[in-house]
């Protein structure tokens, strides 16, 4: 444990072990019923409901240099891919369809005290299914470590709940067609999660330096999407600014969110 000008260095005991539970709940909805008609999607479940890892796997979530609260860094891929295999054997972080600036794995130091540190992370990844792809909106999570002994206090990585939180691409022959083609659907999965730790304990930790979970999440969003670097204003404000600055308003209609993959 080192501290230098409000910067801390984070390390893990690489010889320790961590037991992680994984779960994927049955998909509740897809717009075109792919979750009923496509066996690979209908039967999507965690490959290993429980698995023991070496803590060294989680070192890829940590920065290689001293950091302050609010600092962000890129997460290494190898450890993340190994952990995602607990959900499905064929994870991918390169994204088969790249929207341009939405790939990546990023983390932020949210809080710390002399004993603990809380890291917030966001990962964009997908799974190669038989004859297609399953792309969650995002994986978000927290990693809390004990700075005194390098152990993992808590780890959670999950797809956020929402009206729609994944999309899929299926290469198949639909009824009425003679040749296979790629088709897209969108839907809702109530739970896709990896976790270990005790919630009651981590929620009671008092940190000496911190930012909110929302502030950390916003820092991570900006790492993925250039659209978040725009100074967005309300329509009312835009009308006032246009009058004062004598400039036209360019309106854009968007069918879906700008800040995740399920759109």
Coordinates of C-alpha atoms in Angstrom, one line a residue:
X1 CA 0.0 0.0 0.0
X2 CA 1.5 3.3 -1.1
X3 CA 0.2 6.8 -1.0
X4 CA 1.8 9.8 -2.9
X5 CA 0.1 13.2 -3.2
X6 CA -3.4 11.7 -2.9
X7 CA -2.5 9.0 -5.4
X8 CA -2.6 5.4 -4.4
X9 CA -1.2 2.2 -5.9
X10 CA -3.4 -0.9 -6.0
X11 CA -2.2 -4.4 -5.9
X12 CA -3.7 -7.9 -5.3
X13 CA -2.5 -11.0 -3.5
X14 CA -2.0 -13.1 -6.6
X15 CA -2.0 -16.4 -4.6
X16 CA -5.4 -15.8 -3.1
X17 CA -8.6 -17.4 -4.6
X18 CA -12.0 -16.0 -5.3
X19 CA -15.3 -17.9 -5.7
X20 CA -17.6 -16.2 -8.3
X21 CA -21.2 -17.1 -9.0
X22 CA -22.6 -16.6 -12.4
X23 CA -26.2 -16.4 -13.6
X24 CA -28.2 -15.8 -16.7
X25 CA -32.0 -15.6 -16.3
X26 CA -34.3 -16.8 -19.1
X27 CA -34.9 -14.0 -21.6
X28 CA -38.3 -12.5 -21.1
X29 CA -38.9 -10.6 -24.4
X30 CA -37.6 -10.1 -27.9
X31 CA -39.4 -7.9 -30.5
X32 CA -39.6 -10.7 -33.1
X33 CA -39.7 -13.7 -30.7
X34 CA -36.1 -14.8 -31.5
X35 CA -35.9 -16.0 -27.8
X36 CA -38.6 -18.6 -28.7
X37 CA -37.6 -19.6 -32.2
X38 CA -33.8 -19.6 -31.9
X39 CA -32.6 -22.4 -29.6
X40 CA -29.2 -20.8 -28.9
X41 CA -31.0 -17.8 -27.4
X42 CA -33.8 -19.7 -25.8
X43 CA -31.3 -21.9 -23.9
X44 CA -28.8 -19.2 -23.0
X45 CA -27.6 -19.9 -19.4
X46 CA -24.4 -19.4 -17.4
X47 CA -21.8 -21.9 -18.6
X48 CA -20.5 -22.4 -15.0
X49 CA -22.9 -21.2 -12.2
X50 CA -19.9 -21.2 -9.8
X51 CA -16.2 -21.0 -10.3
X52 CA -13.0 -20.6 -8.3
X53 CA -10.4 -18.1 -9.7
X54 CA -7.0 -17.0 -8.8
X55 CA -6.9 -13.3 -7.7
X56 CA -4.3 -12.7 -10.4
X57 CA -7.1 -12.8 -13.0
X58 CA -8.6 -9.6 -11.4
X59 CA -5.3 -7.8 -11.6
X60 CA -6.2 -6.9 -15.2
X61 CA -8.9 -4.5 -13.7
X62 CA -6.2 -2.5 -11.8
X63 CA -4.1 0.4 -13.1
X64 CA -0.4 -0.1 -13.6
X65 CA 0.4 3.3 -12.1
X66 CA -0.6 5.4 -9.1
X67 CA -4.1 7.0 -9.4
X68 CA -6.4 9.5 -7.7
X69 CA -10.1 9.4 -7.2
X70 CA -11.8 10.1 -10.5
X71 CA -9.0 8.9 -12.6
X72 CA -9.8 6.5 -15.5
X73 CA -7.8 3.8 -17.2
X74 CA -8.1 1.0 -19.7
X75 CA -8.8 -2.5 -18.4
X76 CA -6.8 -5.3 -19.9
X77 CA -8.7 -7.8 -21.9
X78 CA -7.2 -11.2 -20.9
X79 CA -8.6 -11.4 -17.4
X80 CA -12.0 -10.0 -18.5
X81 CA -12.4 -12.6 -21.3
X82 CA -11.5 -15.4 -18.9
X83 CA -14.1 -14.3 -16.4
X84 CA -16.8 -13.8 -19.1
X85 CA -16.3 -17.4 -20.2
X86 CA -18.1 -18.4 -17.0
X87 CA -21.2 -16.9 -18.6
X88 CA -20.6 -18.2 -22.1
X89 CA -17.5 -20.0 -23.6
X90 CA -17.1 -17.6 -26.6
X91 CA -16.9 -14.0 -25.4
X92 CA -15.6 -11.2 -27.6
X93 CA -14.6 -7.6 -26.8
X94 CA -13.7 -6.5 -30.3
X95 CA -17.4 -6.3 -31.2
X96 CA -18.5 -7.8 -34.5
X97 CA -20.4 -4.6 -35.4
X98 CA -18.4 -1.5 -34.4
X99 CA -20.4 1.7 -34.1
X100 CA -17.2 3.6 -34.4
X101 CA -16.3 4.7 -30.8
X102 CA -18.1 2.3 -28.6
X103 CA -15.7 -0.6 -28.1
X104 CA -13.6 -0.7 -25.0
X105 CA -13.0 -1.7 -21.3
X106 CA -12.6 1.2 -18.9
X107 CA -12.4 1.6 -15.1
X108 CA -12.4 4.5 -12.6
X109 CA -11.3 4.9 -9.0
X110 CA -14.5 5.9 -7.2
X111 CA -13.4 5.9 -3.6
X112 CA -10.7 4.8 -1.1
X113 CA -9.7 5.0 2.5
X114 CA -6.7 3.5 4.3
X115 CA -8.2 0.0 4.2
X116 CA -10.3 -0.2 1.0
X117 CA -10.6 1.0 -2.6
X118 CA -13.7 0.9 -4.8
X119 CA -13.3 0.6 -8.6
X120 CA -16.2 1.2 -11.0
X121 CA -15.8 -0.3 -14.4
X122 CA -17.7 -0.5 -17.7
X123 CA -17.1 -3.2 -20.4
X124 CA -18.6 -3.7 -23.8
X125 CA -18.5 -7.3 -24.8
X126 CA -20.6 -9.9 -26.6
X127 CA -21.0 -13.6 -27.1
X128 CA -20.7 -15.7 -30.2
X129 CA -23.8 -18.0 -30.3
X130 CA -24.4 -20.8 -32.8
X131 CA -25.4 -19.0 -36.0
X132 CA -25.2 -15.5 -34.5
X133 CA -24.3 -12.9 -31.8
X134 CA -25.7 -11.8 -28.5
X135 CA -24.7 -8.2 -27.6
X136 CA -25.6 -6.8 -24.2
X137 CA -26.0 -3.1 -23.8
X138 CA -23.0 -3.0 -21.5
X139 CA -21.4 -4.8 -18.5
X140 CA -21.0 -2.5 -15.5
X141 CA -19.7 -3.3 -12.1
X142 CA -17.7 -2.6 -9.0
X143 CA -14.5 -4.2 -7.6
X144 CA -13.8 -3.5 -3.9
X145 CA -10.4 -4.5 -2.7
X146 CA -8.7 -4.7 0.8
X147 CA -5.6 -2.5 0.4
X148 CA -4.0 -4.0 3.5
X149 CA -3.8 -7.5 2.3
X150 CA -4.6 -7.3 -1.4
X151 CA -7.7 -9.4 -1.2
X152 CA -11.0 -9.0 -3.1
X153 CA -13.8 -7.9 -0.8
X154 CA -16.5 -7.7 -3.5
X155 CA -16.8 -8.1 -7.2
X156 CA -20.0 -7.6 -9.3
X157 CA -20.3 -7.4 -13.1
X158 CA -23.7 -7.3 -14.7
X159 CA -25.9 -6.2 -17.6
X160 CA -28.0 -3.3 -16.3
X161 CA -31.8 -3.7 -16.3
X162 CA -33.8 -1.7 -18.7
X163 CA -36.8 -2.0 -21.0
X164 CA -34.3 -3.3 -23.6
X165 CA -30.8 -4.4 -22.7
X166 CA -29.5 -6.5 -25.5
X167 CA -29.6 -7.0 -29.3
X168 CA -28.9 -10.1 -31.3
X169 CA -27.9 -11.0 -34.9
X170 CA -29.1 -14.4 -36.2
X171 CA -28.0 -16.0 -39.5
X172 CA -30.9 -18.1 -40.5
X173 CA -33.6 -18.9 -43.1
X174 CA -36.9 -17.3 -42.1
X175 CA -40.2 -18.7 -43.2
X176 CA -41.0 -17.6 -46.8
X177 CA -37.3 -17.3 -47.8
X178 CA -35.1 -19.8 -49.6
X179 CA -31.6 -18.5 -48.5
X180 CA -30.1 -17.7 -45.1
X181 CA -29.5 -14.1 -44.2
X182 CA -28.6 -12.0 -41.1
X183 CA -31.6 -10.7 -39.0
X184 CA -31.6 -8.4 -36.0
X185 CA -33.7 -8.4 -32.9
X186 CA -33.7 -6.6 -29.6
X187 CA -34.9 -7.7 -26.2
X188 CA -34.8 -7.9 -22.4
X189 CA -32.9 -10.3 -20.1
X190 CA -33.7 -9.8 -16.4
X191 CA -30.3 -11.0 -15.2
X192 CA -26.9 -11.6 -16.5
X193 CA -24.4 -11.3 -13.6
X194 CA -21.1 -12.4 -12.1
X195 CA -20.6 -11.7 -8.4
X196 CA -18.9 -12.4 -5.1
X197 CA -18.8 -10.6 -1.8
X198 CA -21.1 -9.5 1.0
X199 CA -23.4 -6.5 0.2
X200 CA -24.1 -5.4 3.7
X201 CA -20.4 -5.0 4.4
X202 CA -19.4 -3.0 1.4
X203 CA -22.4 -0.7 1.7
X204 CA -21.2 0.3 5.2
X205 CA -17.7 1.2 4.2
X206 CA -16.9 4.9 5.0
X207 CA -14.4 6.4 2.5
X208 CA -12.1 9.4 3.1
X209 CA -12.0 10.4 -0.6
X210 CA -14.8 9.6 -3.1
X211 CA -17.0 10.6 -5.9
X212 CA -20.6 9.3 -6.4
X213 CA -21.4 6.2 -8.4
X214 CA -23.1 8.4 -11.0
X215 CA -20.1 10.7 -11.3
X216 CA -17.9 7.7 -11.9
X217 CA -20.3 6.2 -14.4
X218 CA -20.4 9.5 -16.4
X219 CA -16.6 9.6 -16.6
X220 CA -16.7 6.1 -18.1
X221 CA -19.5 6.9 -20.6
X222 CA -17.2 9.7 -21.9
X223 CA -14.5 7.2 -22.6
X224 CA -16.8 5.3 -24.9
X225 CA -19.0 7.9 -26.7
X226 CA -17.9 11.1 -28.3
X227 CA -21.5 12.2 -28.2
X228 CA -21.1 12.6 -24.4
X229 CA -18.5 15.3 -25.0
X230 CA -21.1 17.5 -26.6
X231 CA -22.6 20.3 -24.5
X232 CA -26.2 19.2 -24.7
X233 CA -28.9 21.6 -23.8
X234 CA -32.7 21.5 -23.7
X235 CA -34.8 22.6 -26.6
X236 CA -35.9 25.7 -24.7
X237 CA -32.3 26.6 -24.0
X238 CA -31.4 26.0 -27.7
X239 CA -34.2 28.3 -28.9
X240 CA -32.9 31.1 -26.5
X241 CA -29.3 30.6 -27.7
X242 CA -30.3 30.6 -31.3
X243 CA -32.0 33.9 -30.9
X244 CA -29.1 35.5 -29.0
X245 CA -26.4 34.1 -31.3
X246 CA -28.5 34.5 -34.5
X247 CA -27.7 30.9 -35.5
X248 CA -30.0 28.2 -36.9
X249 CA -30.9 25.0 -35.0
X250 CA -30.0 21.7 -36.5
X251 CA -32.5 19.0 -35.2
X252 CA -31.6 15.3 -35.2
X253 CA -34.1 12.5 -34.5
X254 CA -32.6 9.4 -32.9
X255 CA -34.5 6.1 -32.6
X256 CA -32.7 4.7 -29.5
X257 CA -30.1 5.7 -26.9
X258 CA -26.7 7.1 -27.6
X259 CA -25.0 5.5 -24.6
X260 CA -25.2 1.7 -25.0
X261 CA -25.2 -1.0 -27.6
X262 CA -28.8 -2.2 -27.4
X263 CA -30.2 0.4 -29.8

